[in-house]
Amino acid sequence: MDSRITPNPVKYISLTN
């Protein structure tokens, strides 16, 4: 799942958090 590609940076931050 590449949330980085998604336009929602919040998802990426959520995964890294």
PDB file of C-alpha atoms in Angstrom, residues 2-17:
ATOM      1  CA  ASP A   2       1.655   3.207  -1.165  1.00  0.00           C
ATOM      2  CA  SER A   3      -0.056   5.994   0.724  1.00  0.00           C
ATOM      3  CA  ARG A   4       2.661   8.305  -0.605  1.00  0.00           C
ATOM      4  CA  ILE A   5       0.945   8.210  -3.978  1.00  0.00           C
ATOM      5  CA  THR A   6      -2.361   9.211  -2.430  1.00  0.00           C
ATOM      6  CA  PRO A   7      -3.230  12.911  -2.455  1.00  0.00           C
ATOM      7  CA  ASN A   8      -3.777  12.653   1.287  1.00  0.00           C
ATOM      8  CA  PRO A   9      -0.489  13.213   3.151  1.00  0.00           C
ATOM      9  CA  VAL A  10      -2.349  12.554   6.387  1.00  0.00           C
ATOM     10  CA  LYS A  11      -2.513   8.852   5.542  1.00  0.00           C
ATOM     11  CA  TYR A  12       1.242   8.739   5.030  1.00  0.00           C
ATOM     12  CA  ILE A  13       1.845  10.533   8.325  1.00  0.00           C
ATOM     13  CA  SER A  14      -0.522   8.114  10.045  1.00  0.00           C
ATOM     14  CA  LEU A  15       1.521   5.156   8.822  1.00  0.00           C
ATOM     15  CA  THR A  16       4.812   6.726   9.863  1.00  0.00           C
ATOM     16  CA  ASN A  17       3.436   7.697  13.243  1.00  0.00           C
TER      17      ASN A  17
END
